[in-house]
Amino acid sequence: MTARGLSERRALRVIGMSASALRYRPAPDRNRVLREHIVSLAQRHRRYGSGMIYLKLRQAGVVANHKRVERLYAEARLQVRRRRRKKVPVSDRQPLGRPQAANHVWSMDFVFDRTAEGRVIKCLTVVDDATHEAVAIVPERAIGGQPLTRILDHLAIHRGLPQAIRTDNGKEFCGRAMLGWAHDRGVKLYLIEPGKPNQNAYIESFNGRLRDECLNEHWFTSLSHARVVIEAWRREYNEERPKKALGGLTPSAYARQLAEKSATLTPDSKAGCY
């Protein structure tokens, strides 16, 4: 505007700017060296807060006010995120053994897949550890604690409830809804140690078969399509698929064999000792 004949004062009045703002020259950053030192200490000690950084500065002979250190620390967004410890209910760690009868111990886990449009399918898998039967495979978009207990109550109508259920430490299995449900119905909860899926080997092996023989072999167009295909595979797994671990029997045939054996044993029989 001054190039077009206006004076500087007139141009500043037109654009609403003060002369001091025009002539302002930013002062050099006095905290540049201190800020770089703070950042380097925070990168080296990733779990140190501003208080520890201040003490490290003092230890290195740097003279700085603790308030300035806290301000520069916050401006650099170096705050340490608090690690929230996952609360896992107290439970006895039980060795992985083969129960002698159906409905003694069930194992549960989740397996994930997607439908054609990219939406997640969350499958609850339930296996009887004694018979290796697939008690249920329930595909849903989401399964929380309350829906999980409703599914188990539905299974109890036609199969009964187990004496114990073995799971990992997922939030659905360790939540208040599941703990209250197990307490009310007298079902024990066996939780494996975090990061040790081998302690839940029966369900892990089953999940591998489900993934390899069903989920990877089909392209689900919808949730209802997935339910039909997965339920058909579950029935085939129980009634037609032989297992080496069961001597070549299917899980359903082995379950009938176990039931007949337990029915023929008298209360004073010593067959369990051999």
Short mmCIF file of C-alpha atoms in Angstrom, two decimals:
data_model
loop_
_atom_site.label_atom_id
_atom_site.label_comp_id
_atom_site.label_asym_id
_atom_site.label_seq_id
_atom_site.Cartn_x
_atom_site.Cartn_y
_atom_site.Cartn_z
CA MET A 1 0.00 0.00 0.00
CA THR A 2 2.90 2.34 0.63
CA ALA A 3 4.09 1.60 -2.92
CA ARG A 4 0.82 3.09 -4.18
CA GLY A 5 1.30 6.42 -2.45
CA LEU A 6 -0.11 5.81 1.02
CA SER A 7 1.97 6.71 4.03
CA GLU A 8 2.91 4.00 6.47
CA ARG A 9 0.66 5.48 9.17
CA ARG A 10 -2.30 5.70 6.75
CA ALA A 11 -1.75 2.10 5.54
CA LEU A 12 -1.60 0.80 9.11
CA ARG A 13 -4.83 2.61 9.93
CA VAL A 14 -6.57 1.09 6.90
CA ILE A 15 -5.63 -2.52 7.75
CA GLY A 16 -6.10 -2.01 11.52
CA MET A 17 -2.56 -2.80 12.53
CA SER A 18 -0.37 -1.01 15.07
CA ALA A 19 3.09 0.31 14.27
CA SER A 20 4.60 -1.67 17.17
CA ALA A 21 3.23 -4.91 15.68
CA LEU A 22 4.73 -4.04 12.31
CA ARG A 23 8.16 -3.33 13.75
CA TYR A 24 8.14 -6.27 16.21
CA ARG A 25 11.13 -8.55 15.98
CA PRO A 26 10.83 -11.80 17.96
CA ALA A 27 13.37 -12.17 20.72
CA PRO A 28 15.72 -15.15 20.50
CA ASP A 29 14.52 -18.29 22.29
CA ARG A 30 16.31 -18.32 25.63
CA ASN A 31 15.06 -21.83 26.39
CA ARG A 32 16.28 -23.55 23.22
CA VAL A 33 19.28 -25.25 24.82
CA LEU A 34 17.33 -26.21 27.95
CA ARG A 35 14.44 -27.55 25.85
CA GLU A 36 16.80 -29.69 23.76
CA HIS A 37 18.38 -31.03 26.94
CA ILE A 38 14.98 -31.92 28.39
CA VAL A 39 13.91 -33.67 25.18
CA SER A 40 17.13 -35.68 25.00
CA LEU A 41 16.74 -36.79 28.62
CA ALA A 42 13.09 -37.74 28.05
CA GLN A 43 14.01 -39.80 24.98
CA ARG A 44 16.73 -41.60 26.90
CA HIS A 45 14.59 -42.19 30.00
CA ARG A 46 11.14 -42.83 28.55
CA ARG A 47 9.40 -43.40 31.90
CA TYR A 48 10.79 -40.30 33.64
CA GLY A 49 8.37 -37.54 34.50
CA SER A 50 9.13 -33.83 34.76
CA GLY A 51 10.28 -34.21 38.37
CA MET A 52 12.89 -36.82 37.50
CA ILE A 53 13.99 -34.79 34.47
CA TYR A 54 14.53 -31.79 36.76
CA LEU A 55 16.65 -33.89 39.12
CA LYS A 56 18.68 -35.22 36.19
CA LEU A 57 19.30 -31.64 35.05
CA ARG A 58 20.51 -30.71 38.52
CA GLN A 59 22.66 -33.80 38.55
CA ALA A 60 24.28 -32.61 35.30
CA GLY A 61 24.92 -29.17 36.79
CA VAL A 62 22.19 -27.35 34.82
CA VAL A 63 20.68 -24.49 36.81
CA ALA A 64 16.99 -24.10 35.97
CA ASN A 65 13.83 -23.32 37.86
CA HIS A 66 11.63 -26.39 38.34
CA LYS A 67 8.58 -24.48 37.08
CA ARG A 68 10.36 -23.67 33.83
CA VAL A 69 11.34 -27.31 33.43
CA GLU A 70 7.74 -28.42 33.98
CA ARG A 71 6.46 -25.84 31.45
CA LEU A 72 8.96 -26.81 28.75
CA TYR A 73 8.33 -30.50 29.47
CA ALA A 74 4.59 -30.00 28.98
CA GLU A 75 5.00 -27.87 25.84
CA ALA A 76 7.03 -30.66 24.26
CA ARG A 77 4.21 -33.11 25.14
CA LEU A 78 6.53 -35.47 26.94
CA GLN A 79 4.06 -36.48 29.65
CA VAL A 80 4.33 -40.15 30.58
CA ARG A 81 1.18 -42.15 29.99
CA ARG A 82 0.19 -44.11 33.02
CA ARG A 83 0.11 -47.81 32.41
CA ARG A 84 -3.20 -49.22 33.52
CA ARG A 85 -2.78 -52.62 35.04
CA LYS A 86 -5.33 -55.08 33.81
CA LYS A 87 -7.31 -56.44 36.73
CA VAL A 88 -7.59 -60.19 36.54
CA PRO A 89 -9.75 -61.99 39.11
CA VAL A 90 -7.95 -64.34 41.45
CA SER A 91 -8.23 -67.91 40.21
CA ASP A 92 -6.40 -71.16 40.82
CA ARG A 93 -4.16 -72.16 37.94
CA GLN A 94 -5.28 -75.63 36.95
CA PRO A 95 -3.07 -78.06 35.02
CA LEU A 96 -4.33 -79.00 31.57
CA GLY A 97 -5.64 -82.55 31.93
CA ARG A 98 -8.20 -84.67 30.13
CA PRO A 99 -11.44 -84.86 32.16
CA GLN A 100 -13.06 -88.28 32.46
CA ALA A 101 -16.62 -87.26 31.61
CA ALA A 102 -18.50 -84.75 29.52
CA ASN A 103 -19.44 -81.39 31.03
CA HIS A 104 -16.62 -81.48 33.56
CA VAL A 105 -14.55 -78.74 31.90
CA TRP A 106 -15.36 -76.55 28.91
CA SER A 107 -12.86 -74.32 27.13
CA MET A 108 -13.89 -71.01 25.54
CA ASP A 109 -12.24 -68.49 23.26
CA PHE A 110 -12.95 -66.06 20.41
CA VAL A 111 -12.07 -66.35 16.72
CA PHE A 112 -12.41 -63.39 14.35
CA ASP A 113 -13.24 -63.15 10.65
CA ARG A 114 -14.91 -60.67 8.28
CA THR A 115 -17.87 -60.62 5.93
CA ALA A 116 -17.67 -59.43 2.32
CA GLU A 117 -18.26 -55.77 3.21
CA GLY A 118 -15.35 -55.82 5.67
CA ARG A 119 -17.34 -55.95 8.92
CA VAL A 120 -16.01 -58.08 11.75
CA ILE A 121 -17.46 -61.43 12.78
CA LYS A 122 -16.67 -62.44 16.37
CA CYS A 123 -17.15 -66.17 16.92
CA LEU A 124 -17.44 -67.58 20.42
CA THR A 125 -16.07 -71.13 20.41
CA VAL A 126 -16.91 -73.59 23.20
CA VAL A 127 -15.31 -77.06 23.40
CA ASP A 128 -15.80 -79.91 25.86
CA ASP A 129 -12.32 -80.94 27.02
CA ALA A 130 -13.31 -84.56 27.67
CA THR A 131 -15.11 -85.40 24.43
CA HIS A 132 -13.54 -82.72 22.15
CA GLU A 133 -17.07 -81.86 21.01
CA ALA A 134 -17.72 -78.40 19.64
CA VAL A 135 -20.43 -77.45 22.12
CA ALA A 136 -21.16 -74.19 20.28
CA ILE A 137 -19.81 -71.74 17.75
CA VAL A 138 -21.70 -68.46 17.97
CA PRO A 139 -20.94 -65.84 15.28
CA GLU A 140 -21.96 -62.28 16.16
CA ARG A 141 -20.83 -58.78 15.31
CA ALA A 142 -19.91 -58.20 18.96
CA ILE A 143 -20.15 -60.26 22.13
CA GLY A 144 -19.78 -58.60 25.53
CA GLY A 145 -20.11 -59.92 29.05
CA GLN A 146 -23.92 -59.94 29.29
CA PRO A 147 -24.50 -61.55 25.86
CA LEU A 148 -21.90 -64.18 26.78
CA THR A 149 -23.83 -65.21 29.90
CA ARG A 150 -27.08 -65.39 27.90
CA ILE A 151 -25.40 -67.71 25.39
CA LEU A 152 -24.21 -69.98 28.21
CA ASP A 153 -27.68 -70.06 29.76
CA HIS A 154 -29.10 -71.06 26.38
CA LEU A 155 -26.56 -73.90 26.11
CA ALA A 156 -27.53 -75.08 29.59
CA ILE A 157 -31.11 -75.71 28.45
CA HIS A 158 -30.24 -78.65 26.19
CA ARG A 159 -26.79 -79.69 27.44
CA GLY A 160 -26.44 -78.54 31.02
CA LEU A 161 -23.62 -76.52 32.53
CA PRO A 162 -20.05 -77.66 33.12
CA GLN A 163 -18.38 -77.87 36.48
CA ALA A 164 -15.64 -75.50 35.29
CA ILE A 165 -14.80 -73.28 32.30
CA ARG A 166 -11.24 -72.59 31.16
CA THR A 167 -10.57 -69.28 29.38
CA ASP A 168 -7.88 -66.71 28.76
CA ASN A 169 -7.88 -63.30 30.48
CA GLY A 170 -10.08 -61.49 27.97
CA LYS A 171 -12.31 -58.74 29.30
CA GLU A 172 -15.46 -60.69 28.41
CA PHE A 173 -14.32 -63.66 30.51
CA CYS A 174 -13.02 -61.62 33.46
CA GLY A 175 -15.78 -59.03 33.62
CA ARG A 176 -18.33 -58.52 36.36
CA ALA A 177 -21.12 -60.15 34.34
CA MET A 178 -19.22 -63.40 33.85
CA LEU A 179 -17.96 -63.54 37.43
CA GLY A 180 -21.46 -63.00 38.81
CA TRP A 181 -22.95 -65.58 36.47
CA ALA A 182 -20.36 -68.23 37.45
CA HIS A 183 -20.84 -67.53 41.17
CA ASP A 184 -24.63 -67.79 40.98
CA ARG A 185 -24.53 -71.10 39.09
CA GLY A 186 -21.63 -72.71 40.93
CA VAL A 187 -19.35 -72.89 37.89
CA LYS A 188 -15.60 -72.59 38.52
CA LEU A 189 -13.52 -70.34 36.29
CA TYR A 190 -10.02 -71.51 35.35
CA LEU A 191 -7.93 -68.68 33.90
CA ILE A 192 -4.72 -69.40 32.05
CA GLU A 193 -1.61 -67.30 32.67
CA PRO A 194 -1.35 -64.23 30.41
CA GLY A 195 0.63 -64.94 27.26
CA LYS A 196 0.48 -68.74 27.61
CA PRO A 197 -2.15 -70.06 25.19
CA ASN A 198 -0.64 -73.55 25.50
CA GLN A 199 -2.43 -73.78 28.85
CA ASN A 200 -5.69 -73.74 26.88
CA ALA A 201 -4.50 -76.19 24.23
CA TYR A 202 -7.83 -77.90 23.51
CA ILE A 203 -9.57 -74.73 22.36
CA GLU A 204 -6.47 -73.44 20.56
CA SER A 205 -6.27 -76.67 18.56
CA PHE A 206 -9.98 -76.47 17.74
CA ASN A 207 -9.68 -72.83 16.68
CA GLY A 208 -6.92 -73.83 14.27
CA ARG A 209 -9.16 -76.46 12.67
CA LEU A 210 -12.05 -73.99 12.47
CA ARG A 211 -9.83 -71.40 10.80
CA ASP A 212 -8.23 -73.81 8.34
CA GLU A 213 -11.24 -75.95 7.38
CA CYS A 214 -14.10 -73.45 7.54
CA LEU A 215 -13.29 -69.75 7.83
CA ASN A 216 -10.48 -69.74 5.27
CA GLU A 217 -12.52 -71.90 2.88
CA HIS A 218 -15.58 -69.64 2.68
CA TRP A 219 -16.32 -66.06 1.70
CA PHE A 220 -19.20 -64.91 3.88
CA THR A 221 -21.60 -62.50 2.20
CA SER A 222 -23.42 -61.67 5.44
CA LEU A 223 -23.65 -62.60 9.10
CA SER A 224 -26.61 -64.90 8.45
CA HIS A 225 -24.62 -66.69 5.75
CA ALA A 226 -21.73 -67.15 8.18
CA ARG A 227 -24.06 -68.59 10.83
CA VAL A 228 -25.44 -71.22 8.43
CA VAL A 229 -22.02 -72.30 7.11
CA ILE A 230 -20.32 -72.36 10.53
CA GLU A 231 -23.14 -74.32 12.17
CA ALA A 232 -23.05 -76.88 9.33
CA TRP A 233 -19.30 -77.27 9.81
CA ARG A 234 -19.74 -77.67 13.58
CA ARG A 235 -22.19 -80.53 13.09
CA GLU A 236 -19.87 -82.17 10.59
CA TYR A 237 -16.95 -81.77 13.01
CA ASN A 238 -18.88 -83.46 15.83
CA GLU A 239 -20.60 -86.23 13.88
CA GLU A 240 -18.46 -87.02 10.83
CA ARG A 241 -14.86 -85.86 11.33
CA PRO A 242 -12.65 -88.57 12.93
CA LYS A 243 -9.92 -87.51 15.35
CA LYS A 244 -6.62 -89.31 15.90
CA ALA A 245 -6.59 -88.24 19.55
CA LEU A 246 -9.86 -90.14 20.03
CA GLY A 247 -8.66 -93.32 18.37
CA GLY A 248 -10.26 -92.48 15.05
CA LEU A 249 -13.69 -91.85 16.54
CA THR A 250 -15.75 -88.75 15.96
CA PRO A 251 -16.32 -86.50 19.00
CA SER A 252 -19.99 -87.52 19.17
CA ALA A 253 -19.15 -91.24 19.03
CA TYR A 254 -16.48 -90.80 21.68
CA ALA A 255 -18.96 -88.91 23.90
CA ARG A 256 -21.42 -91.81 23.64
CA GLN A 257 -18.63 -94.26 24.48
CA LEU A 258 -17.70 -92.26 27.58
CA ALA A 259 -21.36 -92.10 28.66
CA GLU A 260 -21.78 -95.88 28.28
CA LYS A 261 -18.57 -96.57 30.18
CA SER A 262 -19.58 -94.33 33.09
CA ALA A 263 -23.04 -95.94 33.17
CA THR A 264 -21.61 -99.49 33.47
CA LEU A 265 -19.28 -98.61 36.35
CA THR A 266 -20.74 -99.34 39.78
CA PRO A 267 -20.05 -96.92 42.67
CA ASP A 268 -17.65 -99.43 44.30
CA SER A 269 -15.84 -100.23 41.06
CA LYS A 270 -12.07 -99.86 41.09
CA ALA A 271 -11.84 -99.28 37.34
CA GLY A 272 -10.79 -95.70 37.90
CA CYS A 273 -7.65 -96.90 39.66
CA TYR A 274 -6.23 -98.59 36.58
#
